Amino acid sequence: MERTTTWPSGSAAEPGAYPESAGTRPSVPVALARTGAFAAVYAVAFVAGRATVISGSSLALLWPAAGVAIVWFCAQRRSPIRWVDALALATIGFVGNAVTGAGLGLSAVLTVANIVNVTVFVALLGRRHPHLWGGGGTARLSTPRELGGVIGIAAVAAVVSGTLVWAEVWLVGGAFGGHAFTAWVTRQVASTIVIGAAGLWFGPAISAFRQRHGSVAGWWRDADRELRAIPALRVVEYLAVSLCSVGAYLVGFVYDDGLPLAFPLIAVTVWAAIRLRTGFVVLQTILLGGAAVLFTMHGEGPMAAVADPQMRAWLAQLFVVLVSAVGLALALGRDERAELIRELAAQKELETQHAALMSAVIDSMADGLSVIDAEGRVELRNPAGVRLFGSGNTVDEATRRVRHLDGSPVTGETLPSARALAGEKVEPVDVLVTDADGHDPRIFRVSATPLSAACGARRAVVLFHDVTAERRHRDQLAGFAGVVAHDLLSPLTAVEGWTEVAAEALDAAPEHPALDRSRDSLTRVTRAANSMRGLINDLLTYTTARDVELARVPVDLTGMVAEIAAIRTDAAVAAGRPEPQVTLGRLDPVHADVGAIRQVLDNLIGNAVKYTARGVTPMVTVTSARRDGIVEITVADNGIGIPAGQHEVIFDDFHRAHLGSGYAGTGLGLAICHRIVTRHGGTITAEDNPFGGSRFIFTLPATDPPGADDGEQLVSLNLPTTPAPTHADKVTALAA
């Protein structure tokens, strides 16, 4: 798990605020100053390392210069003059080795190997941990996983550089055996863990020193404030760990009486790692590792008793690696755990607030909400739900109180909640709900949604809204519209009849200049009356489509469509328009109300004929397909189509898709179709016909056709027309 360094909120030391943490390069003078400082430290570390060379061997017990070089090149990763750093490192290494008797050839080999070691480490760190300071980011070393990655990278770099040393020494005829190779790798890794890990820990804070503190005085004030904030008992524990560390190493290395007492020394490291700050642990590992090397170099301690100088050097370095790795891993693991606990607490607090907010929102809803489990029990119900539906705890109680709008009972399987538990998303549907005693019926609009499997066991969310007042108001308006429309038919019939009589009388009168104007006026009256009759008929049909009880019987759609097509063909011929061509596929019978379905098909076929471009022969195709007890009927045409974005709104009341295009209509035809199909439990949709025009698809319950033929057949209807009604017929009807 990788984690970035965080600073106190609101401080100028946030990672994005650091000039170099954001990826900017330091100026050349700043880079040169850093190069000089690191070169001086590296030279001191080089001399210190050469001072730990074991007598009778060319191996040093510790090589701090490798760790210093790692920190040096990590800090200068974005330097514009990195070649100066490489030159300084090479110069110090070559001169130092040559002066201390390594020989010019070996000095050159070791110099190249040191440069390769640091270059490989920095490159791999940037690739493996680009978020860390020194790898291209701003975060400090903060998890055991990252520590393990750093150790692995140090081992790879040490192996690569050690292999280079072995190859070059072999080429010049020198000896570099397995013990020397192992000691080289262990020495490089130990130095990287002790010194390099300290740099990766303290590096971000040092780089952001000016942003965090401003000056040395500011750092002193901040440090003093932090020290004063440490509890007294924790200060005592710091002192105790320090004193016990000194005592343990004295016992283990000086006053051991020849006993191998080095293994208990790790106890003080573990104590510090699990109790104290990681920065203290980093410093402790440096001091304890250095103490172990110094004691061994002066012949004190269990490792000094090893006669083989190479083995002695390897054991001393391995001890330093072990102590440092264990201490840092425990400390970083503790920090990671503490950070995870903080994040978990923050997340828990956030979730608590979110849950409280959701609870407040649900409780404030005007609509009722219930959560139903797989057993039909009510797990949750908001106050509006209790107010609207009562406090019943099971779906069975609701089943006894729920009815369809026509009064028929709703079975448990068809309840919206049961359908949602089965995985179906239930669109809003109106149902009749009584109180617990079966009285006070109200109409609820109910919808239900299944909860996802991520929530555990199957559940359903049911929403219900009381629409009793809305339905009552709408019923009153619809009833009023029906009464008015019906009462207007009688005077309208009189207007149409006497207008036609007046027109015929004018035709029989002697020619007069004023007759043309009178005929034009009567024509306008006739047109307006016809429009009014269409609107009244649509209003009556619209009201009937909602109120009249459905008489469901098996319906033969083939004969019905053939009859409607014949009537439409007669009307087109009588009006002098192109004769429509109606093609029928095999139409499965349905279980529906005959008159209502005739209205649907008549509206759809009539629209297909009417909304055809001028001079184009209407081509209408009616087909069906049966699927699982449902018949899907399709009415396709070659008309002018439906404007984009109106394929759903065309089913709204009084919506006209082709306003101003010369096509008359009231905007109620498709609304009537939608209402009838919905009352039958089906759906109706509109889409573009791939071959031009429109395609309406609606579904109805199927019925088993008696003696149905499974063969598919297409029947083209071009039926003979009937004579148009005569003037005498119209006058007779008017008089009647």
XYZ file of C-alpha atoms in Angstrom:
736
model
C 0.000 0.000 0.000
C 1.531 3.270 -1.075
C 0.870 6.466 0.791
C 1.854 10.062 0.254
C 3.184 12.377 2.893
C 0.598 14.663 4.458
C 1.171 17.844 6.422
C -1.107 19.767 8.720
C -4.051 21.224 6.862
C -3.710 24.846 5.931
C 0.061 24.962 6.293
C 2.306 26.174 3.557
C 4.100 22.873 3.682
C 1.533 20.842 1.807
C 3.207 18.789 -0.940
C 1.783 20.789 -3.779
C 3.199 23.999 -2.283
C 6.861 22.998 -2.408
C 8.751 24.443 -5.343
C 10.696 21.240 -5.916
C 8.002 18.823 -4.835
C 5.915 20.012 -7.730
C 8.629 18.875 -10.153
C 10.520 22.148 -10.691
C 14.293 22.149 -11.004
C 16.562 24.033 -8.611
C 18.640 26.856 -9.989
C 22.282 26.208 -10.945
C 23.723 28.071 -7.906
C 21.483 26.083 -5.550
C 22.413 22.826 -7.292
C 26.148 23.660 -7.031
C 25.800 24.469 -3.340
C 24.125 21.134 -2.711
C 26.784 19.333 -4.717
C 29.517 20.895 -2.565
C 27.744 20.002 0.665
C 27.091 16.401 -0.320
C 30.641 16.039 -1.680
C 32.031 17.074 1.710
C 29.768 14.633 3.565
C 30.628 11.869 1.105
C 34.359 12.485 1.605
C 33.958 12.230 5.391
C 31.888 9.045 5.008
C 34.534 7.631 2.651
C 37.293 8.242 5.169
C 35.157 6.779 7.957
C 34.513 3.675 5.893
C 38.191 3.210 5.097
C 38.859 3.480 8.812
C 36.779 0.335 9.434
C 38.937 -1.869 7.213
C 39.715 -5.084 9.080
C 43.364 -5.741 9.729
C 44.731 -8.281 7.299
C 41.897 -7.625 4.826
C 40.861 -4.978 2.326
C 37.228 -5.198 3.502
C 35.591 -2.511 5.589
C 33.145 -3.424 8.312
C 30.850 -0.624 7.200
C 30.695 1.566 4.151
C 28.577 4.675 4.942
C 29.726 6.318 1.714
C 27.340 4.090 -0.304
C 24.321 5.319 1.669
C 25.481 8.943 1.477
C 25.846 8.603 -2.304
C 22.286 7.255 -2.515
C 20.887 10.217 -0.583
C 23.078 12.610 -2.586
C 21.767 11.497 -5.973
C 18.179 11.228 -4.731
C 18.305 14.838 -3.521
C 19.874 15.960 -6.799
C 17.517 13.970 -9.011
C 16.212 17.122 -10.690
C 19.504 18.986 -10.711
C 20.251 20.668 -14.073
C 23.947 19.755 -13.676
C 23.891 16.147 -12.545
C 27.085 15.497 -14.444
C 28.863 17.677 -11.856
C 27.586 15.383 -9.091
C 28.822 12.288 -10.967
C 32.213 13.948 -11.549
C 32.551 14.924 -7.877
C 31.609 11.412 -6.711
C 34.084 9.803 -9.095
C 36.887 12.173 -8.126
C 36.457 11.616 -4.392
C 36.198 7.858 -4.839
C 39.223 7.543 -7.109
C 41.463 9.816 -5.059
C 40.327 8.269 -1.763
C 40.987 4.707 -2.906
C 44.325 5.626 -4.503
C 45.553 7.492 -1.421
C 44.576 4.626 0.882
C 46.643 2.124 -1.132
C 44.117 0.534 -3.438
C 46.198 1.086 -6.555
C 45.225 3.107 -9.612
C 43.594 0.184 -11.481
C 41.540 -1.019 -8.533
C 40.667 2.584 -7.625
C 39.239 3.105 -11.105
C 37.278 -0.157 -10.880
C 35.782 0.725 -7.475
C 34.944 4.248 -8.643
C 32.999 2.957 -11.647
C 31.270 0.371 -9.461
C 30.144 3.024 -6.953
C 28.729 5.204 -9.741
C 26.923 2.194 -11.248
C 25.522 1.253 -7.818
C 24.006 4.655 -7.149
C 22.778 5.092 -10.736
C 20.978 1.740 -10.774
C 19.428 2.415 -7.360
C 18.070 5.848 -8.288
C 16.753 4.586 -11.648
C 14.955 1.589 -10.112
C 13.570 3.712 -7.262
C 12.047 6.113 -9.776
C 10.479 3.239 -11.685
C 9.270 1.174 -8.721
C 8.318 3.939 -6.268
C 7.931 7.178 -8.243
C 5.852 8.726 -5.445
C 8.740 8.595 -2.941
C 11.132 11.430 -2.328
C 14.170 10.630 -4.439
C 12.059 8.625 -6.885
C 10.433 11.678 -8.410
C 7.704 12.318 -5.834
C 7.395 14.022 -2.465
C 6.347 11.210 -0.084
C 8.578 9.838 2.633
C 9.287 6.166 3.160
C 6.210 5.132 5.122
C 5.230 1.437 4.763
C 6.940 -1.957 5.223
C 6.149 -2.695 1.595
C 8.073 0.359 0.475
C 10.939 -0.595 2.819
C 11.015 -4.055 1.267
C 11.103 -2.465 -2.175
C 14.018 -0.250 -1.174
C 15.927 -3.251 0.228
C 15.279 -5.203 -2.957
C 16.427 -2.294 -5.120
C 19.571 -1.913 -2.974
C 20.310 -5.632 -3.384
C 19.884 -5.454 -7.177
C 22.151 -2.389 -7.401
C 24.755 -4.038 -5.162
C 24.722 -7.240 -7.212
C 25.098 -5.299 -10.475
C 27.963 -3.194 -9.143
C 29.609 -6.216 -7.438
C 29.425 -8.177 -10.697
C 31.093 -5.273 -12.448
C 33.894 -5.241 -9.849
C 34.344 -9.006 -10.187
C 34.503 -8.801 -13.999
C 36.962 -5.919 -14.095
C 39.203 -7.431 -11.426
C 39.178 -10.733 -13.329
C 40.147 -8.945 -16.548
C 43.231 -7.383 -14.950
C 44.225 -10.712 -13.440
C 43.204 -9.959 -9.865
C 41.294 -12.113 -7.369
C 37.735 -11.333 -6.239
C 36.279 -14.475 -4.695
C 32.825 -15.397 -3.508
C 33.437 -14.181 0.048
C 34.543 -10.803 -1.242
C 31.513 -10.571 -3.551
C 29.136 -11.455 -0.693
C 30.810 -8.940 1.601
C 30.527 -6.253 -1.095
C 26.791 -6.856 -1.602
C 26.085 -7.010 2.137
C 28.101 -3.858 2.771
C 26.271 -1.883 0.058
C 22.842 -3.086 1.219
C 23.623 -2.343 4.881
C 24.763 1.165 4.071
C 21.686 1.765 1.938
C 19.326 0.570 4.652
C 20.969 2.529 7.469
C 21.949 5.751 5.682
C 19.689 5.612 2.587
C 16.530 4.822 4.560
C 17.310 7.714 6.901
C 17.610 9.988 3.870
C 14.315 8.748 2.386
C 12.665 9.388 5.756
C 14.112 12.802 6.595
C 14.614 13.971 2.997
C 11.085 15.327 2.418
C 11.168 17.301 5.680
C 14.611 18.744 4.924
C 13.610 19.641 1.357
C 10.546 21.437 2.690
C 12.392 23.012 5.599
C 11.896 26.602 4.433
C 8.249 26.058 3.558
C 7.505 24.415 6.903
C 9.559 26.555 9.256
C 10.803 29.592 7.314
C 14.124 29.743 9.174
C 16.220 28.025 11.839
C 14.478 30.133 14.481
C 11.132 28.963 13.148
C 12.306 25.359 13.224
C 13.393 25.797 16.840
C 10.012 27.223 17.787
C 8.164 24.380 16.043
C 10.446 21.760 17.569
C 10.048 23.269 21.026
C 6.277 23.267 20.633
C 6.232 19.635 19.528
C 8.546 18.580 22.356
C 6.367 20.321 24.917
C 3.348 18.502 23.526
C 4.895 15.091 24.254
C 3.403 13.577 27.438
C 5.767 13.272 30.392
C 5.451 9.499 30.512
C 6.444 9.274 26.870
C 9.541 11.416 27.580
C 10.446 9.004 30.349
C 10.021 6.114 27.900
C 12.352 7.803 25.389
C 15.002 8.141 28.090
C 14.455 4.559 29.228
C 14.863 3.192 25.701
C 18.037 5.229 25.214
C 19.577 4.088 28.514
C 18.577 0.477 27.962
C 20.070 0.581 24.466
C 23.409 1.773 25.831
C 23.328 -0.812 28.615
C 22.333 -3.647 26.285
C 25.143 -2.958 23.826
C 27.681 -2.648 26.595
C 26.594 -6.013 27.947
C 26.428 -7.589 24.522
C 29.767 -6.341 23.217
C 31.963 -5.357 26.181
C 30.875 -7.158 29.337
C 29.782 -10.377 27.707
C 32.412 -12.579 29.364
C 32.919 -14.380 26.073
C 29.242 -15.323 25.762
C 27.347 -14.757 22.440
C 24.902 -12.201 23.834
C 24.273 -10.238 20.627
C 20.845 -11.723 19.932
C 19.066 -10.029 22.910
C 20.199 -6.633 21.592
C 17.368 -6.587 19.097
C 14.909 -6.306 21.995
C 15.627 -2.594 22.515
C 15.128 -2.000 18.785
C 11.760 -3.758 18.891
C 10.794 -1.757 21.992
C 11.541 1.531 20.269
C 9.911 0.453 17.000
C 6.549 -0.456 18.515
C 6.347 2.440 20.974
C 8.247 5.504 19.766
C 8.309 7.729 16.722
C 9.757 6.410 13.500
C 12.256 9.263 13.285
C 13.703 8.198 16.636
C 13.920 4.594 15.406
C 15.810 5.716 12.280
C 18.360 7.577 14.379
C 18.606 4.668 16.824
C 19.412 2.185 14.036
C 22.209 4.457 12.779
C 23.726 4.811 16.241
C 23.356 1.146 17.221
C 24.682 -0.052 13.874
C 27.673 2.250 14.170
C 28.274 1.092 17.754
C 28.247 -2.560 16.682
C 30.817 -1.829 13.958
C 33.068 0.138 16.305
C 32.976 -2.564 18.998
C 33.768 -5.247 16.433
C 36.590 -3.174 14.928
C 38.166 -2.821 18.391
C 37.940 -6.550 19.077
C 34.909 -6.428 21.364
C 31.767 -8.507 21.074
C 30.807 -11.901 19.709
C 31.671 -11.098 16.068
C 35.208 -10.010 16.933
C 35.947 -13.606 17.936
C 35.568 -14.789 14.329
C 39.056 -15.466 12.979
C 38.258 -15.091 9.274
C 38.345 -11.336 8.489
C 35.921 -11.674 5.580
C 33.467 -13.685 7.656
C 33.822 -11.180 10.485
C 33.029 -8.306 8.112
C 30.067 -10.186 6.631
C 28.589 -10.996 10.069
C 28.995 -7.426 11.296
C 27.227 -6.037 8.227
C 24.510 -8.693 8.447
C 23.905 -7.715 12.087
C 23.504 -4.068 11.083
C 21.102 -5.045 8.257
C 19.019 -7.200 10.597
C 18.715 -4.595 13.349
C 17.917 -1.798 10.911
C 15.430 -3.805 8.843
C 13.545 -5.141 11.869
C 13.362 -1.747 13.564
C 12.243 0.132 10.447
C 9.758 -2.558 9.382
C 8.080 -2.581 12.793
C 8.002 1.213 13.032
C 6.665 1.683 9.504
C 4.128 -1.100 10.012
C 2.909 0.592 13.173
C 2.631 3.922 11.349
C 0.758 2.297 8.475
C -1.634 0.616 10.860
C -2.217 3.866 12.730
C -2.865 5.671 9.439
C -5.289 2.981 8.343
C -7.093 3.235 11.666
C -7.344 7.003 11.242
C -8.660 6.577 7.727
C -11.106 3.929 8.911
C -12.320 6.198 11.705
C -12.702 9.088 9.275
C -14.534 6.850 6.811
C -16.756 5.558 9.585
C -17.547 9.101 10.658
C -18.287 10.037 7.054
C -20.533 7.020 6.628
C -22.309 7.868 9.879
C -22.958 11.382 8.648
C -24.053 10.044 5.273
C -26.407 7.554 6.922
C -27.859 10.312 9.106
C -28.348 12.506 6.036
C -30.008 9.687 4.105
C -32.243 8.921 7.063
C -33.244 12.578 7.311
C -33.970 12.732 3.579
C -36.058 9.540 3.650
C -37.952 10.670 6.739
C -38.731 14.035 5.109
C -40.167 12.465 1.939
C -43.848 13.059 1.261
C -44.049 9.746 -0.616
C -44.132 6.469 1.250
C -41.055 4.220 1.091
C -40.695 0.623 2.196
C -37.833 -1.862 1.976
C -39.063 -5.469 1.661
C -36.824 -8.482 2.287
C -36.923 -11.799 0.439
C -39.379 -13.237 2.991
C -41.886 -10.447 2.421
C -41.135 -8.665 5.672
C -40.949 -4.872 5.890
C -37.403 -4.007 6.997
C -37.763 -0.242 6.731
C -40.648 2.174 6.325
C -40.444 5.957 6.497
C -42.967 8.079 8.428
C -44.881 8.904 5.237
C -45.198 5.188 4.547
C -46.604 4.555 8.013
C -49.034 7.437 7.564
C -50.195 6.291 4.127
C -50.126 2.516 4.462
C -50.111 1.820 8.179
C -47.613 -0.130 10.235
C -48.087 -3.622 8.768
C -44.971 -5.755 8.966
C -45.526 -8.200 6.100
C -46.535 -8.138 2.453
C -49.341 -10.610 3.193
C -51.151 -7.891 5.123
C -50.853 -5.586 2.102
C -52.215 -8.263 -0.243
C -55.561 -8.256 1.575
C -55.874 -4.489 1.155
C -54.710 -3.985 -2.432
C -57.045 -4.189 -5.438
C -56.867 -3.334 -9.108
C -58.703 -0.174 -10.090
C -61.579 -2.287 -11.392
C -61.926 -3.860 -7.927
C -60.411 -7.244 -8.751
C -57.947 -8.603 -6.156
C -54.183 -8.426 -6.636
C -52.462 -11.775 -6.155
C -49.272 -12.043 -4.149
C -47.195 -12.831 -7.239
C -48.368 -9.708 -9.072
C -47.725 -7.298 -6.202
C -45.107 -4.695 -7.221
C -42.921 -5.764 -4.292
C -43.066 -9.449 -5.312
C -42.233 -8.589 -8.924
C -39.284 -6.478 -7.765
C -38.027 -9.300 -5.535
C -38.106 -11.487 -8.653
C -35.726 -9.041 -10.318
C -38.218 -6.945 -12.308
C -38.203 -3.153 -12.254
C -41.850 -2.147 -11.829
C -42.847 1.101 -13.486
C -45.450 3.277 -11.704
C -48.850 1.573 -11.614
C -52.081 2.715 -9.950
C -53.749 0.392 -7.426
C -56.694 0.670 -5.051
C -55.828 0.426 -1.340
C -58.280 0.192 1.557
C -57.703 0.584 5.253
C -57.292 -2.396 7.589
C -61.085 -2.767 7.847
C -61.606 -2.732 4.072
C -63.028 0.793 4.014
C -61.866 4.230 2.857
C -60.467 3.193 -0.543
C -57.632 5.309 -1.900
C -55.627 5.173 -5.091
C -51.843 4.801 -4.780
C -49.322 5.074 -7.591
C -46.774 2.358 -6.780
C -43.337 1.616 -8.232
C -40.794 -0.968 -7.106
C -37.089 -1.521 -7.757
C -34.925 -4.545 -6.871
C -31.838 -3.792 -4.821
C -28.509 -4.915 -6.231
C -26.889 -8.158 -5.075
C -24.131 -6.078 -3.436
C -26.615 -5.293 -0.657
C -26.685 -8.947 0.381
C -29.956 -10.907 0.337
C -32.671 -9.997 -2.164
C -34.593 -6.852 -1.269
C -36.997 -4.493 -2.974
C -37.620 -0.784 -2.551
C -41.269 0.199 -2.935
C -42.405 3.796 -3.417
C -46.062 4.787 -3.215
C -47.796 8.110 -3.680
C -51.430 8.913 -2.861
C -53.066 10.095 -6.113
C -56.658 9.852 -4.921
C -57.260 13.610 -5.111
C -55.487 13.873 -8.451
C -57.511 11.026 -9.945
C -60.766 12.439 -8.567
C -59.978 15.838 -10.064
C -58.980 14.290 -13.378
C -62.096 12.131 -13.410
C -64.240 15.199 -12.862
C -62.541 17.017 -15.707
C -62.799 14.003 -18.005
C -66.441 13.490 -17.100
C -67.162 17.138 -17.713
C -65.399 16.961 -21.070
C -67.398 13.863 -22.014
C -70.732 15.445 -21.075
C -69.932 18.658 -22.891
C -68.714 16.788 -25.972
C -71.829 14.625 -26.057
C -74.165 17.593 -25.599
C -72.429 19.487 -28.406
C -73.054 16.753 -30.966
C -76.755 17.557 -31.411
C -76.391 21.275 -32.243
C -73.324 20.483 -34.332
C -75.283 17.951 -36.364
C -77.935 20.608 -36.970
C -75.299 23.108 -38.052
C -73.784 20.608 -40.518
C -77.175 19.564 -41.929
C -78.631 23.012 -42.461
C -75.316 24.247 -43.838
C -75.466 21.516 -46.494
C -79.116 22.327 -47.239
C -78.254 26.011 -47.633
C -75.368 25.120 -49.948
C -77.641 23.015 -52.154
C -80.223 25.794 -52.202
C -77.589 28.247 -53.359
C -76.589 25.814 -56.100
C -80.179 25.790 -57.348
C -80.573 29.611 -57.217
C -79.980 31.892 -60.256
C -76.454 33.147 -60.604
C -75.715 36.289 -58.675
C -72.367 38.001 -57.809
C -73.031 37.518 -54.081
C -73.521 33.748 -54.413
C -69.787 32.996 -54.720
C -69.118 34.764 -51.454
C -71.972 32.887 -49.782
C -70.700 29.543 -51.061
C -67.199 30.327 -49.743
C -68.621 31.228 -46.329
C -70.646 28.003 -46.176
C -67.548 26.031 -47.129
C -65.661 27.564 -44.200
C -68.544 26.767 -41.862
C -68.584 23.161 -43.092
C -64.812 22.830 -42.587
C -65.039 24.240 -39.058
C -67.957 21.933 -38.234
C -66.054 18.897 -39.465
C -63.069 19.882 -37.332
C -65.325 20.342 -34.327
C -66.938 16.937 -34.894
C -63.507 15.294 -35.015
C -62.504 16.928 -31.751
C -65.765 15.963 -30.031
C -65.520 12.374 -31.232
C -61.922 12.138 -30.015
C -62.877 13.561 -26.621
C -65.693 11.040 -26.285
C -63.404 8.198 -27.335
C -60.668 9.399 -24.975
C -63.101 9.438 -22.050
C -64.560 6.071 -23.017
C -61.106 4.532 -23.342
C -60.521 5.216 -19.653
C -63.932 4.729 -18.085
C -65.729 1.957 -19.957
C -65.297 -1.498 -18.474
C -63.321 -3.794 -20.753
C -65.115 -6.889 -22.037
C -62.211 -9.177 -22.807
C -62.860 -11.902 -25.366
C -60.759 -13.692 -28.009
C -60.307 -11.275 -30.901
C -59.464 -12.250 -34.499
C -57.169 -9.433 -35.590
C -56.995 -10.582 -39.210
C -60.670 -10.005 -39.903
C -60.656 -6.767 -37.910
C -57.712 -5.287 -39.803
C -59.205 -6.373 -43.147
C -62.440 -4.584 -42.298
C -60.654 -1.410 -41.161
C -58.483 -1.460 -44.304
C -61.583 -1.756 -46.519
C -63.214 1.220 -44.840
C -60.061 3.329 -45.160
C -59.749 2.343 -48.819
C -63.341 3.377 -49.516
C -62.781 6.719 -47.810
C -59.620 7.397 -49.824
C -61.317 6.577 -53.144
C -64.322 8.718 -52.260
C -62.013 11.626 -51.456
C -60.006 11.198 -54.655
C -56.781 10.252 -52.867
C -54.389 7.397 -53.775
C -55.789 4.026 -52.790
C -53.801 2.680 -49.788
C -52.145 -0.721 -50.047
C -52.473 -2.688 -46.785
C -50.411 -5.872 -46.356
C -51.239 -8.310 -43.569
C -48.954 -10.878 -42.044
C -50.341 -13.719 -39.960
C -51.997 -11.992 -37.004
C -52.230 -13.979 -33.781
C -55.512 -13.675 -31.900
C -55.544 -11.665 -28.676
C -57.600 -11.598 -25.494
C -58.985 -8.065 -25.396
C -61.981 -5.776 -25.739
C -63.170 -5.840 -29.363
C -64.286 -2.225 -29.598
C -61.223 -0.845 -27.836
C -58.744 -2.764 -30.003
C -60.650 -1.765 -33.135
C -60.158 1.848 -32.039
C -56.401 1.307 -31.639
C -55.951 -0.330 -35.028
C -58.227 2.187 -36.750
C -56.234 5.103 -35.301
C -52.862 3.616 -36.231
C -53.892 2.594 -39.773
C -55.705 5.904 -40.243
C -52.581 7.834 -39.194
C -50.463 5.723 -41.530
C -52.745 6.615 -44.432
C -53.156 10.269 -43.480
C -49.519 11.143 -42.729
C -48.236 10.236 -46.200
C -46.589 12.703 -48.550
C -48.766 14.238 -51.245
C -49.116 11.986 -54.298
C -47.521 8.969 -52.584
C -49.510 5.742 -52.367
C -49.802 4.768 -48.662
C -48.166 1.390 -47.962
C -49.159 -0.134 -44.607
C -47.957 -3.472 -43.214
C -49.556 -5.095 -40.159
C -47.789 -8.095 -38.602
C -47.574 -9.815 -35.229
C -45.299 -12.089 -33.225
C -46.196 -14.154 -30.156
C -43.797 -14.435 -27.211
C -44.625 -16.073 -23.862
C -48.315 -15.312 -23.821
C -47.921 -11.832 -25.298
C -48.726 -10.807 -28.862
C -46.623 -7.982 -30.301
C -48.430 -6.189 -33.152
C -46.477 -3.968 -35.541
C -48.019 -1.349 -37.847
C -45.435 -0.021 -40.303
C -45.922 2.626 -42.978
C -44.071 4.647 -45.615
C -45.289 8.011 -44.356
C -43.484 11.217 -43.457
C -42.182 9.769 -40.179
C -41.917 11.208 -36.688
C -39.742 14.272 -35.958
C -36.581 13.516 -33.981
C -37.016 13.608 -30.224
C -40.823 13.140 -30.332
C -41.080 9.343 -30.372
C -42.299 9.307 -26.753
C -44.181 12.599 -26.381
C -46.483 11.809 -29.320
C -48.513 9.671 -26.881
C -49.216 12.681 -24.634
C -52.653 14.301 -24.607
C -53.224 16.878 -27.388
C -49.674 16.541 -28.715
C -49.319 17.131 -32.452
C -45.989 16.273 -34.025
C -46.602 17.995 -37.365
C -48.015 21.399 -36.455
C -48.236 23.785 -39.392
C -47.641 21.065 -41.983
C -51.206 20.947 -43.309
C -52.240 17.697 -41.573
C -55.419 18.113 -39.521
C -55.853 16.432 -36.158
C -56.665 16.916 -32.489
C -53.587 15.281 -30.920
C -55.696 12.711 -29.070
C -55.500 9.688 -31.387
C -52.247 8.249 -30.087
C -53.150 9.199 -26.500
C -56.281 7.072 -26.930
C -54.178 4.190 -28.251
C -51.798 4.485 -25.306
C -54.645 4.502 -22.805
C -56.365 1.458 -24.306
C -53.189 -0.594 -24.603
C -52.122 0.317 -21.055
C -55.510 -0.739 -19.678
C -54.968 -4.114 -21.321
C -51.613 -4.425 -19.496
C -49.544 -3.845 -22.618
C -47.130 -1.243 -23.931
C -46.979 0.852 -27.082
C -43.907 2.478 -28.627
C -43.016 4.333 -31.805
C -39.820 4.143 -33.814
C -38.505 4.951 -37.261
C -39.149 2.434 -40.008
C -35.799 1.307 -41.463
C -37.345 1.517 -44.949
C -38.775 5.005 -44.383
C -41.795 6.143 -42.439
C -42.831 5.052 -38.954
C -43.390 1.838 -37.064
C -45.757 1.473 -34.095
C -45.407 -1.595 -31.882
C -47.902 -2.500 -29.156
C -48.486 -5.617 -27.045
C -51.658 -7.380 -25.924
C -52.413 -10.580 -23.992
C -52.522 -13.610 -26.284
C -55.272 -16.193 -26.532
C -54.972 -19.666 -28.014
C -56.244 -19.533 -31.590
C -58.750 -22.317 -32.387
C -57.327 -24.434 -35.184
C -54.538 -21.948 -35.894
C -52.382 -22.558 -38.894
C -48.684 -22.365 -38.068
C -47.796 -21.336 -41.592
C -46.857 -17.703 -42.164
C -48.744 -15.901 -44.933
C -48.999 -12.352 -46.229
C -52.290 -11.021 -47.589
C -52.367 -7.837 -49.672
C -55.648 -5.964 -49.404
C -56.854 -3.919 -52.369
C -60.533 -4.164 -51.645
C -63.366 -2.897 -53.888
C -64.904 0.320 -52.766
C -68.526 0.975 -51.826
C -70.482 3.843 -53.358
C -70.163 7.178 -51.604
C -73.264 8.368 -49.691
C -75.685 10.456 -51.774
C -77.238 13.807 -50.977
C -80.584 12.128 -50.399
C -79.038 9.851 -47.799
C -77.614 12.843 -45.911
C -80.903 14.756 -45.926
C -82.770 11.673 -44.741
C -80.297 11.174 -41.885
C -80.592 14.869 -40.911
C -84.374 14.732 -40.854
C -84.280 11.608 -38.768
